[in-house]
Short mmCIF file of C-alpha atoms in Angstrom, two decimals:
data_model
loop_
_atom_site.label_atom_id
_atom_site.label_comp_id
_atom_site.label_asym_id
_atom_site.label_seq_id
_atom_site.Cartn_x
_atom_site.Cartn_y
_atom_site.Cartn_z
CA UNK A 18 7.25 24.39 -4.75
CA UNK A 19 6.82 23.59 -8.66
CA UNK A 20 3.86 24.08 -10.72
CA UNK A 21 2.48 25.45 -13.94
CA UNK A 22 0.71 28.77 -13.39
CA UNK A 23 -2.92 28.36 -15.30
CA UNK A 24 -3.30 24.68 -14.12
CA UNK A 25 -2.24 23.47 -10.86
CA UNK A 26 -1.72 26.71 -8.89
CA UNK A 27 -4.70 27.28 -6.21
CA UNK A 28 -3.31 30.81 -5.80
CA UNK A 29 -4.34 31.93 -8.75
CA UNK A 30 -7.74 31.26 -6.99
CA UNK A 31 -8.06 34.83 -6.69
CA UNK A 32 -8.68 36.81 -3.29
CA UNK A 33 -9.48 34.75 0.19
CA UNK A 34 -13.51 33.97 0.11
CA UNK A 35 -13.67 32.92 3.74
CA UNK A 36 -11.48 33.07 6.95
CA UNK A 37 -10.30 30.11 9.26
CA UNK A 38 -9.56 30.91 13.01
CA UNK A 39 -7.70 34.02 11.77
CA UNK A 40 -6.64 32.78 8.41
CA UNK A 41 -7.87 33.74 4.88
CA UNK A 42 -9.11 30.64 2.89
CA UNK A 43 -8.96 31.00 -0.69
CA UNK A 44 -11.83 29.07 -2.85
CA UNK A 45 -11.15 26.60 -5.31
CA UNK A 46 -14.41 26.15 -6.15
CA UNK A 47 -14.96 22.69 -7.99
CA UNK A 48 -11.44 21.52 -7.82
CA UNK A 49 -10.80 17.89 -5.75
CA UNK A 50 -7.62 17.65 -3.80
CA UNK A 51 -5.41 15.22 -4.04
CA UNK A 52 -2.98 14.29 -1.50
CA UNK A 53 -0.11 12.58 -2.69
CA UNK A 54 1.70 12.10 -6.40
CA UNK A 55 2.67 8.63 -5.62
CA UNK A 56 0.63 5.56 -8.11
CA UNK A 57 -2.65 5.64 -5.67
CA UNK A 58 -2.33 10.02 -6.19
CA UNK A 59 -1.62 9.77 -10.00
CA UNK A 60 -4.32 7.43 -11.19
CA UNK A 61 -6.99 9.69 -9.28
CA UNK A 62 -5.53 12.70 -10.69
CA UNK A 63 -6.20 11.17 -14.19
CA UNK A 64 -9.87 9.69 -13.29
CA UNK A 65 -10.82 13.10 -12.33
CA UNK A 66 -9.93 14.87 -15.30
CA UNK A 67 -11.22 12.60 -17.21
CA UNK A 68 -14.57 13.31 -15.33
CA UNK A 69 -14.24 16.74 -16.12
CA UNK A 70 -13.02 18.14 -12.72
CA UNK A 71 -10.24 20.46 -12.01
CA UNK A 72 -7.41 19.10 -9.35
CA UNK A 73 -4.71 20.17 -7.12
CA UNK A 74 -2.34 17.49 -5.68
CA UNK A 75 0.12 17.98 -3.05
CA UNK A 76 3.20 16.02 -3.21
CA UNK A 77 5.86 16.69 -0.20
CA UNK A 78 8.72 15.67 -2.34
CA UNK A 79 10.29 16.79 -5.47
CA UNK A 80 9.04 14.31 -8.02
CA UNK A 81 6.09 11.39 -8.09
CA UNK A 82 6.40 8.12 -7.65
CA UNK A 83 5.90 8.44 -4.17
CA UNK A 84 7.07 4.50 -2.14
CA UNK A 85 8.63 3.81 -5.39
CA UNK A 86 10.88 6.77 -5.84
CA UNK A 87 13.71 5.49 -3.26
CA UNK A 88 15.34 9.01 -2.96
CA UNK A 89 12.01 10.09 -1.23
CA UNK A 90 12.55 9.79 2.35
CA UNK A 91 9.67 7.75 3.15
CA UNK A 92 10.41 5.03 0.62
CA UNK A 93 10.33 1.77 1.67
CA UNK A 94 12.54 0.45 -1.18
CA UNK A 95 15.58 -0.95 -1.31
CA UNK A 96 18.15 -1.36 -4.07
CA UNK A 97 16.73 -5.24 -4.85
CA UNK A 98 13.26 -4.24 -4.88
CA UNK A 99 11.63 -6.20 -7.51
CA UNK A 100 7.65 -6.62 -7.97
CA UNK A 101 6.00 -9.55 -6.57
CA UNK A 102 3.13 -9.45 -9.01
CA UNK A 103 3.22 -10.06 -12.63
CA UNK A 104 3.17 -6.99 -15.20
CA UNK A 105 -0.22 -7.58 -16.13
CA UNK A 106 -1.73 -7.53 -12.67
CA UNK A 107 0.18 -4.49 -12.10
CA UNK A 108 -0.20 -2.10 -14.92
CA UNK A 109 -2.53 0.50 -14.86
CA UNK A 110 -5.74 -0.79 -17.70
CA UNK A 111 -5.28 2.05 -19.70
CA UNK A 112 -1.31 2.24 -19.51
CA UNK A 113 0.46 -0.68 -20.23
CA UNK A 114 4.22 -1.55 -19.03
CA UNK A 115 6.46 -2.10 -22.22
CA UNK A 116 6.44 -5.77 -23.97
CA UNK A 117 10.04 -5.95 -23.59
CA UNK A 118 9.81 -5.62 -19.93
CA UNK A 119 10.52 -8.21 -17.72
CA UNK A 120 7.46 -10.65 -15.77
CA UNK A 121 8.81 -8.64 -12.43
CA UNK A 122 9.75 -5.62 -13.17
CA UNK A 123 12.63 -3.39 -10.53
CA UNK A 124 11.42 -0.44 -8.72
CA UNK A 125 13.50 1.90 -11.00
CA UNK A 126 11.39 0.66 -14.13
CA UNK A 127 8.44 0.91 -12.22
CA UNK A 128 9.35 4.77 -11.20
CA UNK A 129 9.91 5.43 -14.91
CA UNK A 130 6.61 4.02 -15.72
CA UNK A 131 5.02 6.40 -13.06
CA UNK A 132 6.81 9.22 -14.86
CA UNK A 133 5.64 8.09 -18.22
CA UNK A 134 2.16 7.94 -17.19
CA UNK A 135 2.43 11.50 -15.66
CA UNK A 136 3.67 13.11 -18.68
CA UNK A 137 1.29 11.23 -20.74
CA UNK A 138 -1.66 12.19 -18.98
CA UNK A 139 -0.33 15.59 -18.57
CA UNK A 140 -0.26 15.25 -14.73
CA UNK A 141 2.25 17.17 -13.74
CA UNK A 142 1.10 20.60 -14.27
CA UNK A 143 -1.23 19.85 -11.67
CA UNK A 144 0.96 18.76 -8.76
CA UNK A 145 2.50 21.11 -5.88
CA UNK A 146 5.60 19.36 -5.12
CA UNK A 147 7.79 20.15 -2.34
CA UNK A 148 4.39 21.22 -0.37
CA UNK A 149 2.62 18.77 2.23
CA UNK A 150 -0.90 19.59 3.77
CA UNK A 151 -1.15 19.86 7.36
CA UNK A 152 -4.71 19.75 8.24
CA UNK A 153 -7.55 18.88 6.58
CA UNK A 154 -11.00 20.10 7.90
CA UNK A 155 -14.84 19.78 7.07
CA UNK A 156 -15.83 23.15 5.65
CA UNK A 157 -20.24 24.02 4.82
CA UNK A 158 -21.62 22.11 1.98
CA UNK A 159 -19.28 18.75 2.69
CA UNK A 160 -16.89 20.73 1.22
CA UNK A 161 -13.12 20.36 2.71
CA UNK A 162 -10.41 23.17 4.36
CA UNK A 163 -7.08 22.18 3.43
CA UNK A 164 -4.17 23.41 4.92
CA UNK A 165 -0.41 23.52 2.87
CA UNK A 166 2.34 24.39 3.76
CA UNK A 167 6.26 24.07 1.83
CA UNK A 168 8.36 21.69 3.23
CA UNK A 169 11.40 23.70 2.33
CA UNK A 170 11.28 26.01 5.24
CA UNK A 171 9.75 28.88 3.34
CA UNK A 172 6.32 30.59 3.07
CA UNK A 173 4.06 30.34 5.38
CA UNK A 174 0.71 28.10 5.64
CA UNK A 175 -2.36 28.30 3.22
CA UNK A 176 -6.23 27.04 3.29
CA UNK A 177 -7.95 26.18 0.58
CA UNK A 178 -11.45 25.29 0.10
CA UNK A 179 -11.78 22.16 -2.01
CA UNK A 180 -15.26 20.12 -3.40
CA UNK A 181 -13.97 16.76 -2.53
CA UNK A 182 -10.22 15.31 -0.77
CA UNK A 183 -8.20 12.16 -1.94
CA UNK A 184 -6.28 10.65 0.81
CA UNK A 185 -3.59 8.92 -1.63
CA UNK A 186 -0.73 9.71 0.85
CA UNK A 187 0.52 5.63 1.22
CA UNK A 188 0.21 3.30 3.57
CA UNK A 189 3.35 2.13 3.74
CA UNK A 190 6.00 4.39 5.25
CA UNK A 191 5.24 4.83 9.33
CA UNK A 192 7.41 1.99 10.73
CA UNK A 193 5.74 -0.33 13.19
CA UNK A 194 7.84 -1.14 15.49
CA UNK A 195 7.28 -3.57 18.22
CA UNK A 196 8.06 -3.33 21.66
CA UNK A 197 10.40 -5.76 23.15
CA UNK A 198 11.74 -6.09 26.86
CA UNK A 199 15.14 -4.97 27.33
CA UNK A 200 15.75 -3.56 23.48
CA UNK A 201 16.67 -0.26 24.99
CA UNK A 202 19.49 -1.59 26.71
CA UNK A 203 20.88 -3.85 23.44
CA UNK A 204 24.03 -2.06 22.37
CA UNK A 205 24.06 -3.79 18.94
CA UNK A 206 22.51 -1.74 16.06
CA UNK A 207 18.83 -1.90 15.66
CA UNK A 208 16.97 -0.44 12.05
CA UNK A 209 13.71 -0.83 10.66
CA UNK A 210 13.60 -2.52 7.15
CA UNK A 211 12.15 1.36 6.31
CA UNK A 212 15.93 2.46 6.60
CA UNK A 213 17.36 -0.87 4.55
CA UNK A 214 18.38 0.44 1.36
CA UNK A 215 21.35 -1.45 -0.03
CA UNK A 216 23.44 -4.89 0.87
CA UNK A 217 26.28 -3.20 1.83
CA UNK A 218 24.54 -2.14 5.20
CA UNK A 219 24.57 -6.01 6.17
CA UNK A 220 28.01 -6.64 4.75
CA UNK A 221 30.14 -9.11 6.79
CA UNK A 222 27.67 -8.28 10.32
CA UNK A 223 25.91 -11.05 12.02
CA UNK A 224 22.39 -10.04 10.95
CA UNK A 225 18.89 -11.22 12.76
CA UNK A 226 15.99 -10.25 10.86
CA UNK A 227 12.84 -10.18 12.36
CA UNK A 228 9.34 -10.43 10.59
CA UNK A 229 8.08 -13.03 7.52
CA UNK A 230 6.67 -10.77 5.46
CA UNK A 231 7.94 -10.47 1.90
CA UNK A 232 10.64 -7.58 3.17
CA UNK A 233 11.75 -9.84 6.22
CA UNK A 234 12.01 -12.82 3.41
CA UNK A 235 13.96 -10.08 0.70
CA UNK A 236 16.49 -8.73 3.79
CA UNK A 237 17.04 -12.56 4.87
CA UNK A 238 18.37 -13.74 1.25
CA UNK A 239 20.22 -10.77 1.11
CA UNK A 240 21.82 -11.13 4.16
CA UNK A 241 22.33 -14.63 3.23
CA UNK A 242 24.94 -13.19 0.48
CA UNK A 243 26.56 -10.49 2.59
CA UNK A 244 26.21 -11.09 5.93
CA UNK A 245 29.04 -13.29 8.16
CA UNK A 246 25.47 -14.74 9.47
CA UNK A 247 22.04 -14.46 9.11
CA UNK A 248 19.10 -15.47 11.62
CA UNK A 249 15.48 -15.20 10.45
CA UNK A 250 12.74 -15.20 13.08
CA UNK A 251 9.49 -15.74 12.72
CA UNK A 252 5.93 -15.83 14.77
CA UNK A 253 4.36 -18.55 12.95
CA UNK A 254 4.47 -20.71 9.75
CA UNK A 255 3.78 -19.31 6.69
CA UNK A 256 3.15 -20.41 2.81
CA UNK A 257 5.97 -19.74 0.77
CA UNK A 258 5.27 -19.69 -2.83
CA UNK A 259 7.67 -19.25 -5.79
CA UNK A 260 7.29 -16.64 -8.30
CA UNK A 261 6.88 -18.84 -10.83
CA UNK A 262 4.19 -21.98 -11.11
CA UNK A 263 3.76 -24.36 -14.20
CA UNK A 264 6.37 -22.40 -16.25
CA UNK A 265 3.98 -18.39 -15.84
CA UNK A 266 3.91 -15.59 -12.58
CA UNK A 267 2.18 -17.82 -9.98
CA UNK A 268 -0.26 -15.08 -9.61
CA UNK A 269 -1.48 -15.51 -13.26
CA UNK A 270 -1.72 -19.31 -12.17
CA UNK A 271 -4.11 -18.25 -9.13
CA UNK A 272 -6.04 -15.83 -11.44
CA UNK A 273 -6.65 -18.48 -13.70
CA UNK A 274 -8.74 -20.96 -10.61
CA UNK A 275 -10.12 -18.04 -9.72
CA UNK A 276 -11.44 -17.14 -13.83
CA UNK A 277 -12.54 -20.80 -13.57
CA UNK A 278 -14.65 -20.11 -10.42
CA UNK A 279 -13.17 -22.68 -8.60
CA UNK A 280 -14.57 -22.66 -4.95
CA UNK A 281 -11.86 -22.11 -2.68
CA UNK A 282 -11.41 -25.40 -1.02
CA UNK A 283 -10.13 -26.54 -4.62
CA UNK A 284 -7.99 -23.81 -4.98
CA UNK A 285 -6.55 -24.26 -1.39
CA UNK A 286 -6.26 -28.00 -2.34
CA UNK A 287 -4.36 -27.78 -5.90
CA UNK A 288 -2.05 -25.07 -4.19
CA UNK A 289 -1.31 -27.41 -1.46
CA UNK A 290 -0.37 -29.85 -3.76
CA UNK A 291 1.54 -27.08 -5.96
CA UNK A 292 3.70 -26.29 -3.04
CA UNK A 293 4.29 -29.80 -1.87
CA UNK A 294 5.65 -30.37 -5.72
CA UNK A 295 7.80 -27.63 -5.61
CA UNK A 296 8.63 -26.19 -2.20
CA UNK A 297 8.28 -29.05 -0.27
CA UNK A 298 8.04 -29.70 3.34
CA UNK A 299 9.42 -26.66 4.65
CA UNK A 300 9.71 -27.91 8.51
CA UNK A 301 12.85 -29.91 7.76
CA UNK A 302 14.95 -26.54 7.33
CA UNK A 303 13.39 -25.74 10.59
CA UNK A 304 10.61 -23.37 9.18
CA UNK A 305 7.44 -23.95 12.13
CA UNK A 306 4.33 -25.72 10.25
CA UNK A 307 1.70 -23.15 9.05
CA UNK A 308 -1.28 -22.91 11.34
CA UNK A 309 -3.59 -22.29 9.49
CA UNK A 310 -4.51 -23.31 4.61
CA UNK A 311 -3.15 -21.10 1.99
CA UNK A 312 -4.89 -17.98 1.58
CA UNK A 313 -6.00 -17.52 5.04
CA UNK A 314 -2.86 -15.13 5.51
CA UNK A 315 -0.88 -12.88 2.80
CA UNK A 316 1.51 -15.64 1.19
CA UNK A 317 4.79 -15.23 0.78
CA UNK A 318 6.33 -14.81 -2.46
CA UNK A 319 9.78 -15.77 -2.90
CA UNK A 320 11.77 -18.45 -4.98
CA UNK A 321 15.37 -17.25 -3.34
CA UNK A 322 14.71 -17.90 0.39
CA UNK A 323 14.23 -21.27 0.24
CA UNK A 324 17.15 -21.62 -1.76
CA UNK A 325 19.91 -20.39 1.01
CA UNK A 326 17.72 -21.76 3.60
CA UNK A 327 18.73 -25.24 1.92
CA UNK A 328 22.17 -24.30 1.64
CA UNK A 329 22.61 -23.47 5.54
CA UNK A 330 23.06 -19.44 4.52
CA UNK A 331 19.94 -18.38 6.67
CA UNK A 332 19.34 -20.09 9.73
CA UNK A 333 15.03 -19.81 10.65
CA UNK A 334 14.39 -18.89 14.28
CA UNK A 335 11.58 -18.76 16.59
CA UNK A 336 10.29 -15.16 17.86
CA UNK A 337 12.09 -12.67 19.87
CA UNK A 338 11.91 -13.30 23.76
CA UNK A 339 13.80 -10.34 25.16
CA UNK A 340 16.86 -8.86 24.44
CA UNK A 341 19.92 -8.54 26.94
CA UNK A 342 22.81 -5.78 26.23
CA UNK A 343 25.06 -7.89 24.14
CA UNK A 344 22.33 -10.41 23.07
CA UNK A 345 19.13 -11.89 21.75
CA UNK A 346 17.11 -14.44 23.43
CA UNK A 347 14.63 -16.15 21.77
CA UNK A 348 11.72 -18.31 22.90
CA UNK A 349 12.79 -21.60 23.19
CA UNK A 350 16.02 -20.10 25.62
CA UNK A 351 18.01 -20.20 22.80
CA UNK A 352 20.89 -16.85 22.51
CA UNK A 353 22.64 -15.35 19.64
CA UNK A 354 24.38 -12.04 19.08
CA UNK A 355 23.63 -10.68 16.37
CA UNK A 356 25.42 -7.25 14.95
CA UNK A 357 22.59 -5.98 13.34
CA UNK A 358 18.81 -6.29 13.52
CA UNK A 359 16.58 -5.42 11.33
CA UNK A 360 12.76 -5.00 12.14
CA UNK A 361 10.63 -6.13 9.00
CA UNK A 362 7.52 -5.47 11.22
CA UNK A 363 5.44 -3.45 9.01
CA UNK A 364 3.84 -0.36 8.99
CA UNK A 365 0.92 1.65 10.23
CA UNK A 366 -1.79 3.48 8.04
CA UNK A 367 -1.02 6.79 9.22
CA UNK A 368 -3.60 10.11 8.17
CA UNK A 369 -1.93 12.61 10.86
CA UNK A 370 -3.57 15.99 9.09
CA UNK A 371 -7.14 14.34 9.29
CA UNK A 372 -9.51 13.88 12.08
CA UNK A 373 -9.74 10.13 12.91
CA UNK A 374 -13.04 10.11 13.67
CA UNK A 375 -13.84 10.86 9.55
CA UNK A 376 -12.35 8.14 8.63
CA UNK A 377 -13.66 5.65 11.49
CA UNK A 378 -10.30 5.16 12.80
CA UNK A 379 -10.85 3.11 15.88
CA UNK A 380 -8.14 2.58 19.24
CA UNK A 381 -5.87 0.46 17.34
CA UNK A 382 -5.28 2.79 14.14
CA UNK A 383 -7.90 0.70 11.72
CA UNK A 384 -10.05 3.12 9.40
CA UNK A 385 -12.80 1.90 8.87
CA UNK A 386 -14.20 2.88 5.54
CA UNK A 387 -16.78 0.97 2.54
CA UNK A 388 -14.48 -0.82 0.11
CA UNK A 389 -11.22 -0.16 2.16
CA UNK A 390 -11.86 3.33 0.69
CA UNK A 391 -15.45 5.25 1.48
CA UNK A 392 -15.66 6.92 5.19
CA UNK A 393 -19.21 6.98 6.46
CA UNK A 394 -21.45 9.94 5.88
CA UNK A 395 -18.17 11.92 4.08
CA UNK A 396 -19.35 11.23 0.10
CA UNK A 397 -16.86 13.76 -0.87
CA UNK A 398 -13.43 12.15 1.01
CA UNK A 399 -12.19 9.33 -0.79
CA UNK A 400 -9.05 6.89 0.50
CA UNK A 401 -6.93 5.60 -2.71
CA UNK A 402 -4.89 2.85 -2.29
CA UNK A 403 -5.90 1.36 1.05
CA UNK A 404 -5.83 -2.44 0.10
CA UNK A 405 -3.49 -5.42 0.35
CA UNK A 406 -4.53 -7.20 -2.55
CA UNK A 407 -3.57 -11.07 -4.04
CA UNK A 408 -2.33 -9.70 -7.22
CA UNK A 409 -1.34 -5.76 -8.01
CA UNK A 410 -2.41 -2.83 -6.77
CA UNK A 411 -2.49 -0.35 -9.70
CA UNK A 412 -5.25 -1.64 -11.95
CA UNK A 413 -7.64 -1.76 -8.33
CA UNK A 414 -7.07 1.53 -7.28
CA UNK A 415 -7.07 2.70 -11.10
CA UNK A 416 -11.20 1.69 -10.60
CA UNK A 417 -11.51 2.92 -7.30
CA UNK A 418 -10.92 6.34 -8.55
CA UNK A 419 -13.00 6.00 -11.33
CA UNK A 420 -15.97 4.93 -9.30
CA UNK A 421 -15.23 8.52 -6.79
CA UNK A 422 -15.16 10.51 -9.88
CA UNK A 423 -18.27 9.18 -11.21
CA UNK A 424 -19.72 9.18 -7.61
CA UNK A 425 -18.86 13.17 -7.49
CA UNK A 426 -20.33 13.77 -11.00
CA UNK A 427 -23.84 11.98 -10.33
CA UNK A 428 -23.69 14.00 -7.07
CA UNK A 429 -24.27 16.97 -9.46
CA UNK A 430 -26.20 15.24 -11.85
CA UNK A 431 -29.21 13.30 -9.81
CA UNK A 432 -28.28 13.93 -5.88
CA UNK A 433 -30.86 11.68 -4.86
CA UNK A 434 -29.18 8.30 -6.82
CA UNK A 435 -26.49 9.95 -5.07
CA UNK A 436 -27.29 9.64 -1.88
CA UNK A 437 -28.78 6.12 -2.55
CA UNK A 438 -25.66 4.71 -3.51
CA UNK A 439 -23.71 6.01 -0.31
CA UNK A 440 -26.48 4.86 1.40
CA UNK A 441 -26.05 1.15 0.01
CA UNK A 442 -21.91 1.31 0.37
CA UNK A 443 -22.39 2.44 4.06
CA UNK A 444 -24.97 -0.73 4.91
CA UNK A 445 -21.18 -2.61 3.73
CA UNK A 446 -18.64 -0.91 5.81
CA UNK A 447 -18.14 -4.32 7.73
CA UNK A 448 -17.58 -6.15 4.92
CA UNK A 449 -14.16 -8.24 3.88
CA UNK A 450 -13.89 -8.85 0.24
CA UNK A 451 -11.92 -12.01 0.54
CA UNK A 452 -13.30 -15.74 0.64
CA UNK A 453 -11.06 -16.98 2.95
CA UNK A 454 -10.89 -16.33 6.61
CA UNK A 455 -7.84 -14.33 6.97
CA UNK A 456 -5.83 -14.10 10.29
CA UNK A 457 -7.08 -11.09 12.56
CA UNK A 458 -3.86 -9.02 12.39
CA UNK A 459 -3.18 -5.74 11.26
CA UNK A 460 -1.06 -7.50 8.13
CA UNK A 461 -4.45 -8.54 6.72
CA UNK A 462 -6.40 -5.26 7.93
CA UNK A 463 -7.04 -4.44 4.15
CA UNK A 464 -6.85 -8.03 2.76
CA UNK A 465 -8.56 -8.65 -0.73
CA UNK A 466 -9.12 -11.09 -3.33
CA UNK A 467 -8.91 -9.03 -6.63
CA UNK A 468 -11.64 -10.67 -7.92
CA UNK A 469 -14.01 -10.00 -5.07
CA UNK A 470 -13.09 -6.60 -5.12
CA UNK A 471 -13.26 -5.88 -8.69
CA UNK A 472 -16.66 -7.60 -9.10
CA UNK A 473 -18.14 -5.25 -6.39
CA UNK A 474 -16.77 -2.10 -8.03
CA UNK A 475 -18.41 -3.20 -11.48
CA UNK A 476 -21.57 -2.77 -9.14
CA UNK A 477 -20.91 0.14 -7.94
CA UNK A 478 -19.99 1.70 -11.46
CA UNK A 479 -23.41 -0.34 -12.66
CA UNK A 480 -25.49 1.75 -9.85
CA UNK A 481 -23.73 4.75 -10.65
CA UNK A 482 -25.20 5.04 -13.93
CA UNK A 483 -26.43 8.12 -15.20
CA UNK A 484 -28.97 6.51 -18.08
CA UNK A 485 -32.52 7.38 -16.45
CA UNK A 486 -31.44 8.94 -13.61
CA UNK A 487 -33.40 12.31 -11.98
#
């Protein structure tokens, strides 16, 4: 494990305080854990400094950036991994990405900015890498147990005692993988898009890709280049959009109906007629109609697919059937064989060291917490990151944390506008911070509209004003 001795290191704590079924627990008095050194990790690091407080994080690899450092096992990225949101919807507010930078930046320039804004912020002292937490358990005072332990085989486990938890640990790594009939028995070779790293793993194989999302879509043009075939199958229609609308980053486009408060039947209509102008008709490559307007699902954003579906290199399927042992059938009766497939399914929010039951996590693996982020009755556990926002993620979680920071320093300050305020974020647990009526599938679980979302934090931040508070 790396640190700096003085900063980051609990065990210079001092002697254990407490013991744990057996096990000393060593105090860290007013510290806040952080779990995770990925962007969600970082940014609360830096909100809780800035508020004063002292913080530990534990980061089971070697380095930050957590999803977007691709040597870190749980990476989702792959070598073509671009953004799909403009720079300035995904820069941090207080750390910009370089001018010379392009509209969508690759995942290595987005790791180097997460390394930049560690060093600047002097982060890193701070952060226990190589060292994942096993357990963490309510302690007296809504205080929290944590339990560490080195992931490279050495040392054994430690509990420490911590004033408040960040969950920043991703939500994007633990595959979902559905179940098919008969996919035991296929003897071709079956990955999730979680193990897609490079091209060359589809070179010159008949590929089928299964899943719409903007990894299925990413896999499917890159098949579409390497591949001796390439099937894509989807579920249902989707709206593709291109990255780019009226000449700027079609999100900047969207941000500016949204700016001019248009309601959202306006926006749905002059993005209907947007698409129509420059995608087209998508059913005559044999893409199935969308079922439902644009923004009532996460859109797709990609200008390439459509390309090589136009030019015959990806041919659009319906959904998997079953599979036999040397092929695919899909619904419709249709059969191909296919080399390789590659299951862009998703993943599953996954908080294995945690009781569920503190986060609300019902039977199908859905947390449910205020703001996609505050547990009920826990005002000193905090989720970073949870959201699947129309624009970036950075700046949003950026003011989550600042809102738990300030929430944990007016906890000190005036406990009773404390209390109020969790009191007020609970009454909202239910609530979805989107317009539109989203599909109910766990893809839009933590669906947001930016706007909505930042709007309501601005509240919270406005009620968590310390000016005449007891």
């Amino acid at each position: 494990m790396t640190y700096s001795a003085g900063y980051g290191d609990p065990e210079s704590g001092g002697p254990a305080t407490a013991w744990r079924d057996g096990w000393p627990v060593y105090d860290r008095s007013g510290t806040v854990c952080v779990i995770g050194a990925g962007p969600s990790g970082l940014t609360a690091m830096k909100n809780l400094k800035e508020q004063g407080f002292g913080v530990d994080c534990y980061e089971r690899d070697t380095s930050v950036g957590g999803a977007w450092n691709w040597r870190h096992d749980r990476s989702p990225v792959y070598a073509s991994t671009h953004l799909i949101s403009s720079k300035p919807f995904s820069q941090f507010p207080d750390f910009p990405m370089p001018d010379s930078w392009p509209d969508y930046p690759k995942h290595s320039q987005v790791l180097e900015y997460l390394e930049h804004y560690a060093d600047h912020f002097d982060l890193k002292p701070h952060i226990w890498f190589g060292t994942e937490v096993v357990k963490v358990e309510p302690a007296e005072g809504e205080r929290w147990d944590v339990t560490t332990r080195s992931t490279g085989g050495y040392g054994g486990e430690r509990i420490h005692r911590y004033a408040a938890v960040v969950i920043a640990n991703g939500h994007n790594w633990s595959p979902k993988r559905p179940e098919y009939e008969g996919l035991e028995d296929f003897r071709g070779e079956v990955i999730h898009a979680a193990q897609f790293k490079d091209a060359a793993q589809l070179r010159n194989k008949k590929v089928l890709v299964i899943g719409a999302g903007n990894t299925g879509c990413d896999i499917a043009v890159e098949a579409a280049q390497q591949a001796a075939r390439c099937w894509h199958s989807t579920r249902r229609g989707y709206w593709y959009t291109p990255k780019y609308t009226l000449g700027r980053p079609a999100d900047q486009v969207n941000d500016l109906m949204l700016w001019l408060k248009l309601p959202l039947r306006a926006r749905q209509f002059l993005a209907h007629r947007t698409l129509k102008s420059t995608v087209g008709d998508l059913t005559r490559f044999g893409l199935p109609q969308p079922d439902h307007k644009i923004y009532e699902t996460h859109t797709i954003v990609n200008s390439q697919l459509i390309y090589y579906l136009g030019h015959g290199a990806v041919s659009p399927v319906p959904d998997v059937a079953r599979f036999h042992r040397n092929s695919v059938e899909l619904k419709g009766g249709e059969v191909i064989e296919p080399d390789l497939v590659v299951l862009a399914t998703g993943y599953h929010p996954s908080f294995d060291f945690i009781d569920g039951n503190l986060l609300g996590v019902d039977a199908h693996g859905r947390p449910r917490l205020a703001m996609h982020a505050f547990p009920k009755r826990q005002p000193t556990l905090a989720v970073a990151g949870l959201l699947q926002p129309d624009s970036g993620l950075f700046p949003l979680v950026h003011w989550q944390m600042v809102a738990f920071a300030r929430m944990l320093r007016v906890r000190e300050a005036a406990p009773a506008k404390a209390v109020a305020v969790q009191r007020k974020l609970e009454a909202e647990l239910d609530r979805r911070w989107i317009t539109a009526k989203v599909k109910d599938s766990t893809r839009h679980w933590f669906e947001i509209s930016h706007t909505t979302y930042l709007k309501a934090i601005q509240r919270l931040l406005d009620e968590l004003s310390l000016e005449g508070a007891k």
